[in-house]
Tab-separated table of C-alpha atoms in Angstrom:
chain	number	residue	atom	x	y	z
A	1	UNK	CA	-1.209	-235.236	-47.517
A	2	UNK	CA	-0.424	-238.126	-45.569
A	3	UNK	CA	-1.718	-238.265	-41.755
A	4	UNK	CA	0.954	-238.525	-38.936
A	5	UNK	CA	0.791	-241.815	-37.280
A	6	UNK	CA	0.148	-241.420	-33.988
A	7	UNK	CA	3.187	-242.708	-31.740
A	8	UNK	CA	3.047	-243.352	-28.169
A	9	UNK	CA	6.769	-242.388	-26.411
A	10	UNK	CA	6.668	-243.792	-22.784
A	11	UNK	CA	10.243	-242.325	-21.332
A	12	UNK	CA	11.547	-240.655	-18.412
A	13	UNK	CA	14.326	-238.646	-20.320
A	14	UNK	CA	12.938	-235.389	-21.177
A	15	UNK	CA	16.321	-234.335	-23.445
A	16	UNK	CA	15.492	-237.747	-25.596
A	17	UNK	CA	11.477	-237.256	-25.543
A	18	UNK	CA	12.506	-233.765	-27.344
A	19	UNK	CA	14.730	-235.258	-29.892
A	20	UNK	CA	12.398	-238.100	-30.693
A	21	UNK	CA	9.185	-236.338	-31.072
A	22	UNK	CA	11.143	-233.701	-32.982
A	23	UNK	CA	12.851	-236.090	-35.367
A	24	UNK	CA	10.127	-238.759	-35.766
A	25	UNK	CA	7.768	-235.953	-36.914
A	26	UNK	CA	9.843	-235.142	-39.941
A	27	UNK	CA	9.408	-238.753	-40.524
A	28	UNK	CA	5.318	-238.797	-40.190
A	29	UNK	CA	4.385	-240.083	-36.484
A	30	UNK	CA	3.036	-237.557	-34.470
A	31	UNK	CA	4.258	-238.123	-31.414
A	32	UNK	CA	2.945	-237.897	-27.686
A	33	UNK	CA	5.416	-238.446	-24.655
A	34	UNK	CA	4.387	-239.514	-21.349
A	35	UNK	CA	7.456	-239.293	-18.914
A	36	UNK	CA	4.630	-240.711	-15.972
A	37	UNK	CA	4.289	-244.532	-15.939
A	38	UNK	CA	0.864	-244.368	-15.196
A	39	UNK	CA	-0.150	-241.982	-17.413
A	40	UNK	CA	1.971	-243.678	-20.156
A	41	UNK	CA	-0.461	-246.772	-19.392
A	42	UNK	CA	-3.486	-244.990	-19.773
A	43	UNK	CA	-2.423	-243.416	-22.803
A	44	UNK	CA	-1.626	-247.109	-24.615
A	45	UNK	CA	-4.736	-248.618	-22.842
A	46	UNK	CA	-6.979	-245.868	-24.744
A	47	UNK	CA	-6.689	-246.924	-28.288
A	48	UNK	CA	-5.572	-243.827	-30.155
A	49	UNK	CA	-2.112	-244.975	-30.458
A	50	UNK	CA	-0.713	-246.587	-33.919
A	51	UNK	CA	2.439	-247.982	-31.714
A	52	UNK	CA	4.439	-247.195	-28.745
A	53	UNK	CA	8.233	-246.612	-27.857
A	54	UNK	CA	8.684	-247.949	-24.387
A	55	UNK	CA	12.053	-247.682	-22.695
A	56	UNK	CA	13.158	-250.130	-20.153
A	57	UNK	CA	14.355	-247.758	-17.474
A	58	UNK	CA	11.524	-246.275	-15.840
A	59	UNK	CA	11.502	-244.151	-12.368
A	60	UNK	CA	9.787	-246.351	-9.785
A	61	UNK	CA	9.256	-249.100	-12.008
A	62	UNK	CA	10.568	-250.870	-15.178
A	63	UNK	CA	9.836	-250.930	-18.761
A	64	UNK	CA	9.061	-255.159	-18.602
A	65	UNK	CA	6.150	-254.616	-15.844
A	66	UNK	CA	4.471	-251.647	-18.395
A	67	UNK	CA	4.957	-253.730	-21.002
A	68	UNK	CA	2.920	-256.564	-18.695
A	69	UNK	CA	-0.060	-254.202	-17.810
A	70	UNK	CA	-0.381	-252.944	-21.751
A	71	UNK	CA	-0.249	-256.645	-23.051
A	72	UNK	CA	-2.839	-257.560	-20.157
A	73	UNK	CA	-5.479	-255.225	-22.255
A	74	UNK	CA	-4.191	-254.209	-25.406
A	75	UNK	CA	-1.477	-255.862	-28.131
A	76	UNK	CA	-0.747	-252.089	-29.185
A	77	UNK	CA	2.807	-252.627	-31.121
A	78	UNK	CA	5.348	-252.148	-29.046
A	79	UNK	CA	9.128	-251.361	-29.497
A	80	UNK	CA	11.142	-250.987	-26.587
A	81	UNK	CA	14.193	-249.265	-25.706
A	82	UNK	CA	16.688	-251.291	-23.678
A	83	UNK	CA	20.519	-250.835	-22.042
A	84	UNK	CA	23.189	-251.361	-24.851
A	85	UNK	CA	25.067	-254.642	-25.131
A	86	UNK	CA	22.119	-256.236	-22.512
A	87	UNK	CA	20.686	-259.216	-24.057
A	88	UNK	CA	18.888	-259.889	-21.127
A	89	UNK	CA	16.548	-256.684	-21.000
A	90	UNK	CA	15.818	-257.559	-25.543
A	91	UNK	CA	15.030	-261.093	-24.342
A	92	UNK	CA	12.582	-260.617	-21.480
A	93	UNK	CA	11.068	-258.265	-23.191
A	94	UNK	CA	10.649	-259.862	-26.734
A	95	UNK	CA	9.161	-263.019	-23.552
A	96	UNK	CA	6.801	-260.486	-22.400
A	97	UNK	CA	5.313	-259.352	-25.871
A	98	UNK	CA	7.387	-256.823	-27.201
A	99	UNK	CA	7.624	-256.910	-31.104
A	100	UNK	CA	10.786	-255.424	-31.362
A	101	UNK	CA	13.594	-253.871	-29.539
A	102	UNK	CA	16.585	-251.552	-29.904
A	103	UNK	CA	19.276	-250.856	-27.799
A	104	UNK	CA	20.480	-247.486	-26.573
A	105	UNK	CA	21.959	-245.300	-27.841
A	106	UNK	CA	20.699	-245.919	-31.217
A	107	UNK	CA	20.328	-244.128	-34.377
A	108	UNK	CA	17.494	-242.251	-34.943
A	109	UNK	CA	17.299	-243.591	-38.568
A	110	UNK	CA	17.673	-247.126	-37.250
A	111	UNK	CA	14.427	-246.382	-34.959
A	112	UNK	CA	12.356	-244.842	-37.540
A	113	UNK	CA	13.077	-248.237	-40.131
A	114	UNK	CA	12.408	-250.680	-36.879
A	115	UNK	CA	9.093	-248.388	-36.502
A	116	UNK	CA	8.194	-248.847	-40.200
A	117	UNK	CA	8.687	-252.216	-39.933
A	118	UNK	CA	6.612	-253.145	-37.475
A	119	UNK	CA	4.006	-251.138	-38.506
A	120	UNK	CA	4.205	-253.093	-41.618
A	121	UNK	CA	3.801	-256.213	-40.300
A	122	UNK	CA	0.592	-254.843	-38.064
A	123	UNK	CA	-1.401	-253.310	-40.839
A	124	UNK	CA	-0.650	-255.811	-44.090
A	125	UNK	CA	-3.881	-257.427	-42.078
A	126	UNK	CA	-5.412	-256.658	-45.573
A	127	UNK	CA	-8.516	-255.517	-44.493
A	128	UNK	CA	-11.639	-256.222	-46.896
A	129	UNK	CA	-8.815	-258.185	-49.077
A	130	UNK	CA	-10.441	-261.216	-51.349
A	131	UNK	CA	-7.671	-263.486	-49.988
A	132	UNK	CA	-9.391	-265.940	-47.521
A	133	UNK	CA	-8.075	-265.126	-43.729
A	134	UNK	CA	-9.354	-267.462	-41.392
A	135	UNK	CA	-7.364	-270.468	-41.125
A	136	UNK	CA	-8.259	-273.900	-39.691
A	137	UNK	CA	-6.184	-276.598	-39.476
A	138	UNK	CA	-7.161	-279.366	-36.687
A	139	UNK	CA	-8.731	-278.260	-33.517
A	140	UNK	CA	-6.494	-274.851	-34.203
A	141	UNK	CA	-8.549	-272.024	-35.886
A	142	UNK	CA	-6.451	-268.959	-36.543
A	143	UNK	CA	-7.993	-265.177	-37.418
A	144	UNK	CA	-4.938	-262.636	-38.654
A	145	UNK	CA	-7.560	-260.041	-39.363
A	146	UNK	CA	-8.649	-260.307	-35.786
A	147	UNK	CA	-5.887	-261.348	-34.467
A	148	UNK	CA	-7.338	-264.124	-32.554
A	149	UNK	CA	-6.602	-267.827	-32.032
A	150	UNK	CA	-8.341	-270.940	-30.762
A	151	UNK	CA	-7.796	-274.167	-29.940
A	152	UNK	CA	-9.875	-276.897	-28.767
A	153	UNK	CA	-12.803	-274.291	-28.861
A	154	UNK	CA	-10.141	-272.306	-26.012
A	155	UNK	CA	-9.283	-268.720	-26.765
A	156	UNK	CA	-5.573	-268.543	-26.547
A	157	UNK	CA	-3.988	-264.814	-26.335
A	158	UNK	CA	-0.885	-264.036	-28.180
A	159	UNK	CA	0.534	-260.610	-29.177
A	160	UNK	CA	0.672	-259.506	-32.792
A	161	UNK	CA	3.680	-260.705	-33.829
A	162	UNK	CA	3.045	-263.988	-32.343
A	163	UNK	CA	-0.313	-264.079	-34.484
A	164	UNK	CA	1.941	-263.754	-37.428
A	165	UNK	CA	4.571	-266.077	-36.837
A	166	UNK	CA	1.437	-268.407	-36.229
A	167	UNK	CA	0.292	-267.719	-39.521
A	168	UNK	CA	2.884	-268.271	-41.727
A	169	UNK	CA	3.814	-271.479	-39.914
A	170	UNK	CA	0.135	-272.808	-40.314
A	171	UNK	CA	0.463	-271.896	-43.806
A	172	UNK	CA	3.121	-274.373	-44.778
A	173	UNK	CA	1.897	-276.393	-42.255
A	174	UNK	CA	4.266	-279.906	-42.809
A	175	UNK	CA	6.972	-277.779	-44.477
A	176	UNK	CA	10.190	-276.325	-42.673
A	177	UNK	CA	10.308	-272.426	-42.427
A	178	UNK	CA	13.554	-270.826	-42.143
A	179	UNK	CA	14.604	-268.384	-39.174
A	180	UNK	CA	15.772	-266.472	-41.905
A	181	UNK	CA	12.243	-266.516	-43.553
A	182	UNK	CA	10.522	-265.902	-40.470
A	183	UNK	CA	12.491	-262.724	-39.514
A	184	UNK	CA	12.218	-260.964	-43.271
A	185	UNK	CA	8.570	-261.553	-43.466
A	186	UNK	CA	7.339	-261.312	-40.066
A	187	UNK	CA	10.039	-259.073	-38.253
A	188	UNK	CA	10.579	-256.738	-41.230
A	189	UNK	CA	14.124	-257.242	-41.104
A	190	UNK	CA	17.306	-259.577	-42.238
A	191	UNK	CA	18.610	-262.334	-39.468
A	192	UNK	CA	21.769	-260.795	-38.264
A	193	UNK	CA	24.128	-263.414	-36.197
A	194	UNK	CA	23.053	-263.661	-32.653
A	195	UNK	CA	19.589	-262.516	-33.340
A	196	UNK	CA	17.532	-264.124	-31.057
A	197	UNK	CA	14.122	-262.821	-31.753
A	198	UNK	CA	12.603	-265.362	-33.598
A	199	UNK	CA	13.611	-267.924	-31.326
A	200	UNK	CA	12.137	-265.803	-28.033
A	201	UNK	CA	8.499	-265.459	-30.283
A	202	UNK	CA	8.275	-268.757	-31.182
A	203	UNK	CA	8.911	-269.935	-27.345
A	204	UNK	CA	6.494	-267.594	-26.445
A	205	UNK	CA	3.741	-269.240	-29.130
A	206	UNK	CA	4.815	-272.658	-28.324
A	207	UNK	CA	3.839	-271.923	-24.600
A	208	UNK	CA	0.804	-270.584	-25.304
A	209	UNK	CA	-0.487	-273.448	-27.061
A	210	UNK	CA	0.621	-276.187	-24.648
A	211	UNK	CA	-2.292	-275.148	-23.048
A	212	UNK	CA	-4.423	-276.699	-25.860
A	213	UNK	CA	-6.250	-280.001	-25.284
A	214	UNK	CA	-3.971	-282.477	-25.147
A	215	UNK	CA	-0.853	-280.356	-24.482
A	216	UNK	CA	0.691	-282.183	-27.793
A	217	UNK	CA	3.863	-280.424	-29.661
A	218	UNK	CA	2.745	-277.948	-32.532
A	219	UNK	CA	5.707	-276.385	-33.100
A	220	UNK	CA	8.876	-278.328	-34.313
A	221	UNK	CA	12.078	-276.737	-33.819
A	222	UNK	CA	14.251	-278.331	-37.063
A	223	UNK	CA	17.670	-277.943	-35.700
A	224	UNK	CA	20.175	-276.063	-38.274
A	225	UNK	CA	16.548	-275.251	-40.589
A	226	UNK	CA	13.839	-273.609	-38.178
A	227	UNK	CA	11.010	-274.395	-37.260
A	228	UNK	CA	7.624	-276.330	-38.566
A	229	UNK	CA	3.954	-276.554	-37.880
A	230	UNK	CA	3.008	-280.049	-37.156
A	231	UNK	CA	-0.908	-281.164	-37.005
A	232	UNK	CA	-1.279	-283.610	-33.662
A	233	UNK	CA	-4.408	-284.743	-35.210
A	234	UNK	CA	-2.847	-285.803	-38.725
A	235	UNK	CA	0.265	-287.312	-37.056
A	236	UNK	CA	-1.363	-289.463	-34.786
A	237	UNK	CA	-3.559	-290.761	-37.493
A	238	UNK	CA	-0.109	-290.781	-39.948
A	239	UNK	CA	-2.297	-288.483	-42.520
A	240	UNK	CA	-0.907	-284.674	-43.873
A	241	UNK	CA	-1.271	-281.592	-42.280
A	242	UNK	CA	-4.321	-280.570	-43.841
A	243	UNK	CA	-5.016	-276.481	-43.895
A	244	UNK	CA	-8.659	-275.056	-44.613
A	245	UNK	CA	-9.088	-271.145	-45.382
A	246	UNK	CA	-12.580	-268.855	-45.112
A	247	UNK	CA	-13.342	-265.597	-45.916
């Protein structure tokens, strides 16, 4: 038998936290619900959770500031919950690390394909695979397995998802990659219209790595295409992007 992944519910409402760890264990998460902020922070901070379901509306606080203090210490996937029709709350929090988001009410179906989904994306890291993962290209060296990234020798911190979007940019490095691409094989899921999310990640990755020596544009946005990875080394010196791999 198959062991329940453990799921982290971080929500006030005690009628929902019943439903949800009801229903999502008929689906295989084994669920824990922490209706106190605080303890809710611990809980994520203590590395026994697989992913966590974070809902914007907190007593005393909001969902965006627990989603700051977990991302501070830990990029534990997290999906939050956020007010229907508010593109606001889905956009600050995608800005402040969330992988994913759904809006209230939802489906409980929806939820458990969004979960699967983003837990798909966090453990394809292929552990002990033969496929080389560490990726250089420039002064940029990128580790999926460890989900770390450097530049200019300078550790730069991004979440997850960011990592991945990172990745599969690098990869066709010099090449255009389609929003559309970017949200089937990174975010699990088709590009419906007005879907945002890719665009909020890759502003959040492009920040990041203006911090890099020499503050030069990585990150292309090819208006009506997507987006590409661009080498500042290579361009100023009019070679190709030029991509080396190690185990």
């Amino acid at each position: 038998m198959t062991a329940a992944i453990p799921l982290l519910l971080i929500d006030d409402d005690l009628e929902l936290c019943e439903l949800l760890t009801d229903y999502l264990g008929t689906a295989g998460f084994k669920v824990e619900a922490a209706r106190d902020v605080e303890h809710g922070v611990r809980l994520a901070l203590g590395g026994t959770f697989s992913l966590a379901v974070l809902d914007v509306m907190l007593p005393g606080t909001d969902g965006f500031d627990v989603l700051r203090r977990i991302r501070s210490a830990s990029g534990l996937p997290v999906l939050m919950l956020t007010a229907r029709g508010d593109d606001v709350d889905r956009i600050v929090g995608l800005e402040n690390g969330a992988d994913d988001y759904l809006p209230k009410p939802f489906n409980p179906r929806e939820l458990v394909a969004r979960l699967r989904a983003v837990l798909r994306r966090t453990s394809e890291q292929r552990p002990g695979s033969s496929e080389p993962r560490v990726l250089t290209i420039g002064d940029l060296v990128l580790d999926p397995s460890g989900e770390t990234v450097e530049c200019g020798g300078r550790r730069i911190a991004l979440t997850e998802t960011e990592v991945d979007l990172l990745e599969l940019l690098v990869r066709f490095a010099g090449q255009p990659v389609s929003r559309e691409q970017l949200s089937r094989i990174v975010l699990g899921r088709e590009l419906f219209p007005d879907d945002r999310s890719v665009d909020v990640h890759i502003s959040n990755v492009r920040r990041k790595l203006s911090t890099c020596p020499g503050g030069a544009e990585r990150i292309r946005t090819l208006r009506g295409t997507g987006y590409m990875y661009v080498d500042p080394a290579a361009q100023s010196s009019g070679g190709e992007p030029s991509v080396s791999v190690s185990p």
